[in-house]
Short mmCIF file of C-alpha atoms in Angstrom, two decimals:
data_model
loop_
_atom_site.label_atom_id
_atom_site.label_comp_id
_atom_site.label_asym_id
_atom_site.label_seq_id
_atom_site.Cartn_x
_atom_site.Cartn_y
_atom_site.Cartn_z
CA UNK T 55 85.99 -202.66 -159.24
CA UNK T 56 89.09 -201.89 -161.25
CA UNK T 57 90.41 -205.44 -160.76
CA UNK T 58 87.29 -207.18 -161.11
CA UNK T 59 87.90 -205.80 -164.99
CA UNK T 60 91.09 -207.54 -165.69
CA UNK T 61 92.75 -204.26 -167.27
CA UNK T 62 95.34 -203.84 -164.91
CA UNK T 63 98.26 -206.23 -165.56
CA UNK T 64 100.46 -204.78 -162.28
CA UNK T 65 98.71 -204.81 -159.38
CA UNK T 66 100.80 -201.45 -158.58
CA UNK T 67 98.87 -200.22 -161.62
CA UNK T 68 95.36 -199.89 -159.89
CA UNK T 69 95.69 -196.67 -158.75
CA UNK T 70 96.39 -195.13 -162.47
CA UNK T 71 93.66 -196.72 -163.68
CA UNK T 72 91.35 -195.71 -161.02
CA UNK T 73 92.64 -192.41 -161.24
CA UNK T 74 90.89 -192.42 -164.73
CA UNK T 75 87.80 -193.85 -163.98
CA UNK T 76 87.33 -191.01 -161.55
CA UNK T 77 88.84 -188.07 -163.78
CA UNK T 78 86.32 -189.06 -166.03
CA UNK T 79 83.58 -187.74 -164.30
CA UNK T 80 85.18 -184.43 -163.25
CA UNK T 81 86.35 -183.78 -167.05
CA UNK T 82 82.74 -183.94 -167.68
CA UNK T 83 81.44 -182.48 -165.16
CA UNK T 84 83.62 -179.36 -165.88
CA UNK T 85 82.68 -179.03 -169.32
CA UNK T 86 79.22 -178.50 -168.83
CA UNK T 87 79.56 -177.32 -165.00
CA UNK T 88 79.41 -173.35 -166.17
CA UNK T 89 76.22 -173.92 -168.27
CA UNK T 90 74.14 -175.62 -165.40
CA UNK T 91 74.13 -172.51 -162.95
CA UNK T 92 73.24 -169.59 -165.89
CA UNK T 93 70.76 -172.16 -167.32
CA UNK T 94 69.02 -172.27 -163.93
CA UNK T 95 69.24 -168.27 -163.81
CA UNK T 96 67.48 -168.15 -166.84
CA UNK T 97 64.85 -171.12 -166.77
CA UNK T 98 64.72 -171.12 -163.07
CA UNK T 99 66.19 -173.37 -160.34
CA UNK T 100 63.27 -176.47 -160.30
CA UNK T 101 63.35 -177.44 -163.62
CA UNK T 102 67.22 -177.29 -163.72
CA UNK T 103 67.28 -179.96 -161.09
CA UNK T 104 65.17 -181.83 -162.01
CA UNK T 105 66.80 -182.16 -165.73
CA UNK T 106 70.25 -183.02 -163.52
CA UNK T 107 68.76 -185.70 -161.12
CA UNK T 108 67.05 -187.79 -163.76
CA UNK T 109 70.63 -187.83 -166.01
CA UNK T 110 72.32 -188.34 -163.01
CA UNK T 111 69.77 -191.10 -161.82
CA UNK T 112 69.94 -192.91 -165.38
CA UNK T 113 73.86 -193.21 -165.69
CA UNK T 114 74.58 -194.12 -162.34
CA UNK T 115 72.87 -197.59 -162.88
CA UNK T 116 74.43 -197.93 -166.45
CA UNK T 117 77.63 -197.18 -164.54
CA UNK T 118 76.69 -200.07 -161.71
CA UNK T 119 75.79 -202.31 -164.62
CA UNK T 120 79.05 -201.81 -166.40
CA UNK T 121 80.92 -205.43 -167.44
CA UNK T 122 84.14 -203.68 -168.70
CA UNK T 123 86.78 -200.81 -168.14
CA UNK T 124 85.47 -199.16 -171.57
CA UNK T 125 81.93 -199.02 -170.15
CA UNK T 126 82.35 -197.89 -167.19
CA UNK T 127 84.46 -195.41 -168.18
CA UNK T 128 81.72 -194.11 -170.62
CA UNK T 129 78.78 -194.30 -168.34
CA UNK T 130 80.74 -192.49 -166.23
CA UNK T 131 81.70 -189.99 -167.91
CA UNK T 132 77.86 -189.56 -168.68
CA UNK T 133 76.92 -189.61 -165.09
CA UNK T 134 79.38 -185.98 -165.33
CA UNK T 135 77.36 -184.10 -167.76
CA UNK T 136 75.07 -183.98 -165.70
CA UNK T 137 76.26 -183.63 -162.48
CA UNK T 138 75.52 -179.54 -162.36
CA UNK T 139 73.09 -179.50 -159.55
CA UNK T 140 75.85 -178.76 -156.88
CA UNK T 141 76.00 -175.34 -158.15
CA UNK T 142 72.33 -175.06 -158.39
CA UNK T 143 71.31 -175.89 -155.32
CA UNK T 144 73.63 -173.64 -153.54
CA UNK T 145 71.82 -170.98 -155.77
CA UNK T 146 68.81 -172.22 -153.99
CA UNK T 147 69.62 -171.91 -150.43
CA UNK T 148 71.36 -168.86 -150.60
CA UNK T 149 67.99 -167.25 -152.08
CA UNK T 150 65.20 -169.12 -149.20
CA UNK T 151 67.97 -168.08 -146.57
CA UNK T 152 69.03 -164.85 -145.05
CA UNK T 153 72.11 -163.91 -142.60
CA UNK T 154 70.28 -165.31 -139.50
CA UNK T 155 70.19 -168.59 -140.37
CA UNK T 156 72.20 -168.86 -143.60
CA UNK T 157 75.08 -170.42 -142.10
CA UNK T 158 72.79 -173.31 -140.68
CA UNK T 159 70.91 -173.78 -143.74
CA UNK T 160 74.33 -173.44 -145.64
CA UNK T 161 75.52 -176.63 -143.04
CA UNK T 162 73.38 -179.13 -144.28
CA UNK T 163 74.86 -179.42 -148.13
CA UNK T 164 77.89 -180.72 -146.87
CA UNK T 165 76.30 -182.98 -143.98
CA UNK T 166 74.19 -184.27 -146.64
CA UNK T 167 77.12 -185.09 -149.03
CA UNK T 168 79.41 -186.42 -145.75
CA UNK T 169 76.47 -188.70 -145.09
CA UNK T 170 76.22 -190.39 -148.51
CA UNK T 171 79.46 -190.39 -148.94
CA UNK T 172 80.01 -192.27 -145.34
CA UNK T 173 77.01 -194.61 -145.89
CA UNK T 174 78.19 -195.30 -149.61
CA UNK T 175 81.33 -196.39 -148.61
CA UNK T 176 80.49 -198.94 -146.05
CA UNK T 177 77.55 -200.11 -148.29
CA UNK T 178 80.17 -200.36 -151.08
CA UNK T 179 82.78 -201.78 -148.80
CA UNK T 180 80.21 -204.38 -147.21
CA UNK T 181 78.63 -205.23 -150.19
CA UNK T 182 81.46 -205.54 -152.69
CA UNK T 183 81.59 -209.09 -153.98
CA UNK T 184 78.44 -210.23 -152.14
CA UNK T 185 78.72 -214.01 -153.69
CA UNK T 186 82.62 -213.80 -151.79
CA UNK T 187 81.48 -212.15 -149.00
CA UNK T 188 78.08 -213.64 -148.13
CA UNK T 189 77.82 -217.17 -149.85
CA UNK T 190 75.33 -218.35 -147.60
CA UNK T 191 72.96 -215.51 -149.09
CA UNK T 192 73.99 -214.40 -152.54
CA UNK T 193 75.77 -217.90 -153.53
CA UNK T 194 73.02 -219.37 -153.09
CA UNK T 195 70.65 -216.51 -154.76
CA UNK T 196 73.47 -217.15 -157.94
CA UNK T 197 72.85 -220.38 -158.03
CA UNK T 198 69.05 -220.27 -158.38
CA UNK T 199 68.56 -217.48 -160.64
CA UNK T 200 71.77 -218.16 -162.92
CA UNK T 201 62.34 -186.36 -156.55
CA UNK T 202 60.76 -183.40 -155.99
CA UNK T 203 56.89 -183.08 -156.74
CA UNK T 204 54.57 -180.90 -157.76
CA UNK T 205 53.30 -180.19 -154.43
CA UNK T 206 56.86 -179.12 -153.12
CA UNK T 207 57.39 -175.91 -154.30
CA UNK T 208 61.09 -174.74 -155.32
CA UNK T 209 62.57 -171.93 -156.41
CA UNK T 210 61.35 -172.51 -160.11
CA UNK T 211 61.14 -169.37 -161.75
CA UNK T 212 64.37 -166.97 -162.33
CA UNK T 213 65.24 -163.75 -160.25
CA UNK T 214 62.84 -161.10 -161.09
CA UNK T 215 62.46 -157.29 -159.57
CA UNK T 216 58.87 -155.76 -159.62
CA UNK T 217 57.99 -158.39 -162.59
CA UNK T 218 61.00 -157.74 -165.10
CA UNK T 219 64.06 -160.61 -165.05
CA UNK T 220 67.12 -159.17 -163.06
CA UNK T 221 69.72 -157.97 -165.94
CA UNK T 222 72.94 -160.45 -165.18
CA UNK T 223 76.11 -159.16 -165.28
CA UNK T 224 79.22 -160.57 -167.20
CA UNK T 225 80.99 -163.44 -165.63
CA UNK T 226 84.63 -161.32 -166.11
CA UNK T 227 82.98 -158.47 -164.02
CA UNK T 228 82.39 -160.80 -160.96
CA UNK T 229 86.29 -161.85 -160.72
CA UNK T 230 86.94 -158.77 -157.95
CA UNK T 231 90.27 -159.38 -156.30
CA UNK T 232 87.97 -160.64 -153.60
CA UNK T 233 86.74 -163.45 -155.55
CA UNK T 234 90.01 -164.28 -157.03
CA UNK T 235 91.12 -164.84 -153.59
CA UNK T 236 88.54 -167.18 -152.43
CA UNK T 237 88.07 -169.00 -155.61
CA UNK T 238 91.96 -169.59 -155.59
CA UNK T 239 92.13 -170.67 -151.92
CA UNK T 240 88.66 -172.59 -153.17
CA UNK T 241 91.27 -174.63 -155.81
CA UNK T 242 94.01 -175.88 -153.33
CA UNK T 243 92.12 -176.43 -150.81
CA UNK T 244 89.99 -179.26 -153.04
CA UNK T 245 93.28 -180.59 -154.97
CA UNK T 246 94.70 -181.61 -151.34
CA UNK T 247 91.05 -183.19 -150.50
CA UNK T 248 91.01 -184.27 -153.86
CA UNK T 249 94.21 -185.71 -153.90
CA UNK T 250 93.41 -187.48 -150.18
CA UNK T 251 90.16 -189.07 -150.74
CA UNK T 252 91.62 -190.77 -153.76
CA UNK T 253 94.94 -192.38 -152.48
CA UNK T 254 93.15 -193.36 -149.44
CA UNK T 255 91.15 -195.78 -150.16
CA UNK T 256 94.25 -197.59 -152.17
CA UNK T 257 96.73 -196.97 -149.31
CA UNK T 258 94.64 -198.80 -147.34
CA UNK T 259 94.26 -201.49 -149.90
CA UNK T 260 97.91 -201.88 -150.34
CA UNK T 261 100.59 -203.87 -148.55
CA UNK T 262 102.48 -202.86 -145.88
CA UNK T 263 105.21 -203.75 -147.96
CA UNK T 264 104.42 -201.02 -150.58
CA UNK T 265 103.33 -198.62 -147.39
CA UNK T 266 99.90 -199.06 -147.21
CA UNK T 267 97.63 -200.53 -144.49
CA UNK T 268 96.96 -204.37 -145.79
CA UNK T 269 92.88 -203.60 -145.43
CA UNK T 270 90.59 -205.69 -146.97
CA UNK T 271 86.88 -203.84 -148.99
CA UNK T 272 85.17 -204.48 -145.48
CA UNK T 273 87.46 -202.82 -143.49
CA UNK T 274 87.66 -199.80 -145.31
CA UNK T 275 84.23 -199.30 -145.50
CA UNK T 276 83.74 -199.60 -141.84
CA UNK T 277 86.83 -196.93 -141.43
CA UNK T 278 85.04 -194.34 -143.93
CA UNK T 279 81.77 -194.64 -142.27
CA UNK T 280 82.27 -194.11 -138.74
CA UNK T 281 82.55 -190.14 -139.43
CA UNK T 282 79.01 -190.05 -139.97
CA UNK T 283 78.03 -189.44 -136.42
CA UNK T 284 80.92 -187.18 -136.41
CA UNK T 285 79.78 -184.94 -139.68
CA UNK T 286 76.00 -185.14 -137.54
CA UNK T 287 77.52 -183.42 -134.89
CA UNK T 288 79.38 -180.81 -136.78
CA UNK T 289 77.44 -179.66 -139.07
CA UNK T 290 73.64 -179.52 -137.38
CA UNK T 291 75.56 -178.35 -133.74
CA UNK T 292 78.81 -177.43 -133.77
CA UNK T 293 79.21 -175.84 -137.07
CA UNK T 294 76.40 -172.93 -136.62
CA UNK T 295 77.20 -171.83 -133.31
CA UNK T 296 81.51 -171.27 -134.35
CA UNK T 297 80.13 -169.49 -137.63
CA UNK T 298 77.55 -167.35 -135.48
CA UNK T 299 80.76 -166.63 -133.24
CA UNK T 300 83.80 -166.23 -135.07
CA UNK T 301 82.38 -166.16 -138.65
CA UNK T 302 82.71 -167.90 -142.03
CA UNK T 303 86.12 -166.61 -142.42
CA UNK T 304 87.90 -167.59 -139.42
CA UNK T 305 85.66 -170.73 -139.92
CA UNK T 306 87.41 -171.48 -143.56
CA UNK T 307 90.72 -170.81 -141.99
CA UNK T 308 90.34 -173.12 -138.64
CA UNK T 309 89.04 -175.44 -140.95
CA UNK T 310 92.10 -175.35 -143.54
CA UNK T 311 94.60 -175.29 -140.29
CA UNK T 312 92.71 -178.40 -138.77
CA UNK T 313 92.83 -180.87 -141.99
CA UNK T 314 96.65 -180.69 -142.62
CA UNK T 315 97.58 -182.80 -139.53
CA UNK T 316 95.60 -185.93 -141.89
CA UNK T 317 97.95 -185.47 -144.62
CA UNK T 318 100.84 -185.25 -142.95
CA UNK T 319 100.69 -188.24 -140.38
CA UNK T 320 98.22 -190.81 -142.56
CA UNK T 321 101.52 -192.19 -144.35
CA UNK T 322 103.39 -193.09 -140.53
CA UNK T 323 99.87 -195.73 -139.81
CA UNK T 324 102.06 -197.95 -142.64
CA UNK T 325 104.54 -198.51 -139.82
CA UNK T 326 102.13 -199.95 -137.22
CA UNK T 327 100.88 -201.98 -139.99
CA UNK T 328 103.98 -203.61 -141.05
CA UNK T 329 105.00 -204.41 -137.52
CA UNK T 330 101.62 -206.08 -137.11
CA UNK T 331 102.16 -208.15 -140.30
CA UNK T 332 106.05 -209.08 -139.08
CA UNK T 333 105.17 -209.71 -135.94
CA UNK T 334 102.36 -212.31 -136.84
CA UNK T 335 105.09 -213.73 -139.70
CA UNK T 336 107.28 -214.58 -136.45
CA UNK T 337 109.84 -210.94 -137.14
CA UNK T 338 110.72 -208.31 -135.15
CA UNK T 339 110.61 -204.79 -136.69
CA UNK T 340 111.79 -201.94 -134.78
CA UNK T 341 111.78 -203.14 -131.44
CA UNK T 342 113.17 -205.39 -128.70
CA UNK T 343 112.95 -209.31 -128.29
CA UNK T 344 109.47 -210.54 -129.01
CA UNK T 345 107.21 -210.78 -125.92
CA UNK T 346 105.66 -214.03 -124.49
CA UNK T 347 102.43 -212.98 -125.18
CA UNK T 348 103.17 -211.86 -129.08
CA UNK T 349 99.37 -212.46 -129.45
CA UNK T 350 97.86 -210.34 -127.23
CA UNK T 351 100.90 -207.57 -128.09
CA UNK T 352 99.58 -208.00 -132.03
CA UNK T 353 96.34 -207.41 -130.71
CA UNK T 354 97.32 -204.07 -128.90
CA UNK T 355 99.13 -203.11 -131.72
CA UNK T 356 95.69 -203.62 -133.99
CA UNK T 357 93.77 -201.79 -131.49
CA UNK T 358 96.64 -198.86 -131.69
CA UNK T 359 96.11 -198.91 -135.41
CA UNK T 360 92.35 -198.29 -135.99
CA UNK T 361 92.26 -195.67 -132.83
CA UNK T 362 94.70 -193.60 -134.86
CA UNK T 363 93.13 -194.00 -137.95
CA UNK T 364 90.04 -193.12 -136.63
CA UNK T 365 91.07 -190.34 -134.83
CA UNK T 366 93.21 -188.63 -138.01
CA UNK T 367 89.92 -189.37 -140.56
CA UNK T 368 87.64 -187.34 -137.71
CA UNK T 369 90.35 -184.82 -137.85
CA UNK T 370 90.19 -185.01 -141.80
CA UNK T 371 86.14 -184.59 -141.58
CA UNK T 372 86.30 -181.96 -138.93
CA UNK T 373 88.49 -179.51 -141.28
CA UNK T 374 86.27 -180.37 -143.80
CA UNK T 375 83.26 -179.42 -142.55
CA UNK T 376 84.76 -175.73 -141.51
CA UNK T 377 86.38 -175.13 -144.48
CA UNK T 378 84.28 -176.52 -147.22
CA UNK T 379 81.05 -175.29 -145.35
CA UNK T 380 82.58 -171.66 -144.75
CA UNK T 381 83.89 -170.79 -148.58
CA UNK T 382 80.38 -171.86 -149.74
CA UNK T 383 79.15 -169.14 -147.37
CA UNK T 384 81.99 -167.03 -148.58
CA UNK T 385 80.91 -167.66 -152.56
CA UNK T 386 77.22 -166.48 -151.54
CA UNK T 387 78.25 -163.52 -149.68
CA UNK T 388 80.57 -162.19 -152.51
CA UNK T 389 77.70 -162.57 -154.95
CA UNK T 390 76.40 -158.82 -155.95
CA UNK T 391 72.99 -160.37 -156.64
CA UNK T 392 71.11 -163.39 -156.26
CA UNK T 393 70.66 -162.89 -160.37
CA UNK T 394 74.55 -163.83 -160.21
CA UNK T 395 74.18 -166.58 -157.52
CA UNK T 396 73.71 -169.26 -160.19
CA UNK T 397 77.05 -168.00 -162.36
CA UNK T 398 79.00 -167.29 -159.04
CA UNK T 399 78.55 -170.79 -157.53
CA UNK T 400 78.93 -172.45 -161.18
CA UNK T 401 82.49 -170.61 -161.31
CA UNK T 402 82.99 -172.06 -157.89
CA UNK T 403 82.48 -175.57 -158.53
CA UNK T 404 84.07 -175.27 -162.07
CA UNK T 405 87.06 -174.53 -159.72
CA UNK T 406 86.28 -177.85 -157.66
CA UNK T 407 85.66 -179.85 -160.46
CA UNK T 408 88.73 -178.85 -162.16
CA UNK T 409 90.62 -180.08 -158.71
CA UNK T 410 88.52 -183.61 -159.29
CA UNK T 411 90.25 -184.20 -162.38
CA UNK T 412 93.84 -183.41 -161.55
CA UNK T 413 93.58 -184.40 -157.63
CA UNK T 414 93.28 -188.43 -158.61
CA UNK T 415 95.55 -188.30 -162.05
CA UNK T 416 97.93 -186.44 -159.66
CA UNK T 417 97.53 -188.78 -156.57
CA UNK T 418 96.93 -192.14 -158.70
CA UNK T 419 100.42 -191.10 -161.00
CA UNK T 420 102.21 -190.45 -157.27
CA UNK T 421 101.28 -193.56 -155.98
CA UNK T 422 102.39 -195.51 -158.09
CA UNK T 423 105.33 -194.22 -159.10
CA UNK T 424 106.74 -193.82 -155.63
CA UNK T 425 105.52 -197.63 -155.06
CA UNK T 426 107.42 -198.51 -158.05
CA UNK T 427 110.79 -197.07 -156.91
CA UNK T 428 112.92 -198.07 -154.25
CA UNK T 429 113.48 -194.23 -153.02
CA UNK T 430 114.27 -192.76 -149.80
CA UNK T 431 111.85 -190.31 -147.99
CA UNK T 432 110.02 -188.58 -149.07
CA UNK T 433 110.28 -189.98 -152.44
CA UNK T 434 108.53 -193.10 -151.16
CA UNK T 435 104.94 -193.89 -150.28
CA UNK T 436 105.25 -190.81 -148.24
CA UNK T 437 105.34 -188.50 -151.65
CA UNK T 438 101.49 -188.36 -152.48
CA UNK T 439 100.79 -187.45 -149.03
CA UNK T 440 103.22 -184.81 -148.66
CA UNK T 441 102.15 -183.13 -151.70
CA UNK T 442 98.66 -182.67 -150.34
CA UNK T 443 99.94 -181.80 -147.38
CA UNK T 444 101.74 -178.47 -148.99
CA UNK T 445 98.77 -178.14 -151.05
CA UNK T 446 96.80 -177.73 -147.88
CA UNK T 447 99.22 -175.43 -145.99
CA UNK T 448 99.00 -173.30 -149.24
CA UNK T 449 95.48 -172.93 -149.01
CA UNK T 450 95.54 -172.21 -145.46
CA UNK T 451 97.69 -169.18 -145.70
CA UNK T 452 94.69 -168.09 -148.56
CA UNK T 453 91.85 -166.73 -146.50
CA UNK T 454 92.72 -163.74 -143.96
#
């Protein structure tokens, strides 16, 4: 998309200037993030929403519409203001839950963001530059044209005893040492998933040559949607029963413990990938005489590379799942009412948010710096992923 708006004179630019596109939305959505969950505790949960999902609907399709860097950059900032409802809805299932089934009911806001996020990017992937892609369909199409309802109740009202409204507490009174602790662990732990889930999809548009994967939009959206089943799995099966078990807390830190292995081996798939690319150019790189067969080898080779990247992105969505699932559980369970639910998770995902600003300015600046530069290790393409790879051993030694 980036590209497509001819404001990026060096390709090795993209990332930068994707970086911004996404910060965008974050900065926004981090401004207003802390009024979204008191507003909700004062006027109620439904309405709250509701206000978010209809901003949120309307600047997402000025944002699809968007003919220019400028635009899109407005739109979406736009689409950030009001993108508040992550904090609310936690509110909301923390209160229509209790401890027997809070951890299941807690699973399913992460499955249902690992689903759209897996089925947006192979839509996007499959769909980006239909008239390229599909001419048969859309070329030809080109050429001839030139919520919730009434009857679904929600929590709507605020948090009331006997009648009266729940007196809320200051927000400085809720930052225990406890809190501090998970809200910081909270921070790295989203700056290294931050920081991933931006460079990825750009290391595996990139060249070989500049240590990326040589993917086209197609195959990358095929790579980030195969989790799905996975993220089914975890969260609706596997997820309750090791919270029931072991608990949120040793969930958060199995999950923090499991994700790191991504960051530090995604870089080493650029390897495989240049070897396919030399071999098919007629090279050798880093091995003996080329075999008889180089076509067949090529094609083991190719097979090598997407069962490894498969394998490291379910190892990616497996940690993500424990860990992102278990400090939401841990946010709720640190709350000393549900009158501070809406503030507590607000201060939670101001945290997150905050991450989604720096974690792509951070990753995008990396990437292409390192690209840029003719550097040893781990100066080279390998810097962006080893910083989120101390950034996630930090916030694994967080939670104990």
């Amino acid at each position: 998309m980036v590209k497509g708006f001819d404001v990026v004179k060096n390709p090795q630019d993209v990332s930068f200037y994707a970086g911004l596109l996404l910060s965008s939305y974050a900065i926004c959505q981090a401004i207003t993030i802390m009024y979204w969950g008191p507003l909700s505790d004062r006027i109620g949960r439904r309405p709250t929403l509701l206000m978010g999902l209809t901003g949120d609907l309307a600047t997402f399709v000025l944002f699809g519409l968007s003919k220019s860097y400028k635009w899109a950059i407005i739109t979406r900032s736009l689409n950030g203001l009001f993108a508040g409802n992550s904090a609310v809805v936690k509110s909301v299932v923390a209160e229509i839950s209790d401890n027997s089934n809070r951890p299941r009911m807690m699973a399913l806001l992460p499955l249902m963001w690992n689903i759209g996020a897996a089925a947006g990017s192979a839509i996007g992937g499959l769909l980006a530059d239909p008239v390229s892609q599909y001419p048969s369909i859309f070329g030809r199409f080109t050429q001839e044209t030139g919520i919730a309802t009434e009857a679904t109740p929600l929590v709507s009202t605020a948090p009331q005893q006997n009648g009266e409204p729940l007196p809320a507490q200051s927000m400085l009174s809720l930052l225990t040492p406890t809190s501090k602790f998970v809200m910081a662990t909270n921070v790295l732990m989203c700056l290294a998933i931050a920081m991933g889930d931006q460079i990825y999809p750009i290391f595996a548009a990139s060249a070989p040559a500049d240590g990326g994967l040589g993917f086209s939009t197609r195959d990358i959206g095929i790579s980030l949607s195969v989790s799905s089943v996975a993220v089914l799995y975890l969260q609706l099966v596997a997820y309750p029963k090791l919270a029931h078990k072991y608990g949120a807390l040793t969930c958060c830190q199995m999950g923090l413990k499991i994700m790191t292995p991504f960051f530090f081996a995604m870089p080493f798939l650029s390897l495989l990938s240049s070897s396919i690319e030399n071999m098919i150019a007629g090279k050798t790189f880093m091995r003996l005489p080329m075999p008889t067969d180089w076509m067949s080898f090529v094609g083991f080779e190719y097979c090598m590379l997407w069962i490894l990247l498969i394998g490291l992105l379910l190892v990616r969505i497996t940690g993500n799942v424990l860990a992102f699932t278990s400090l939401n559980l841990l946010v709720s369970n640190i709350a000393p009412s549900k009158a501070m639910l809406g503030t507590m998770n607000s201060m939670q995902q101001l945290g997150t948010t905050s991450m989604w600003i720096a974690g792509p300015l951070i990753s995008g600046t990396l990437w292409s710096w390192s690209i840029k530069h003719s550097l040893p290790f781990p100066f080279n393409s390998h810097l962006v992923w080893r910083h989120s790879y101390a950034e996630g051993n930090a916030a694994a030694v967080g939670p104990t």
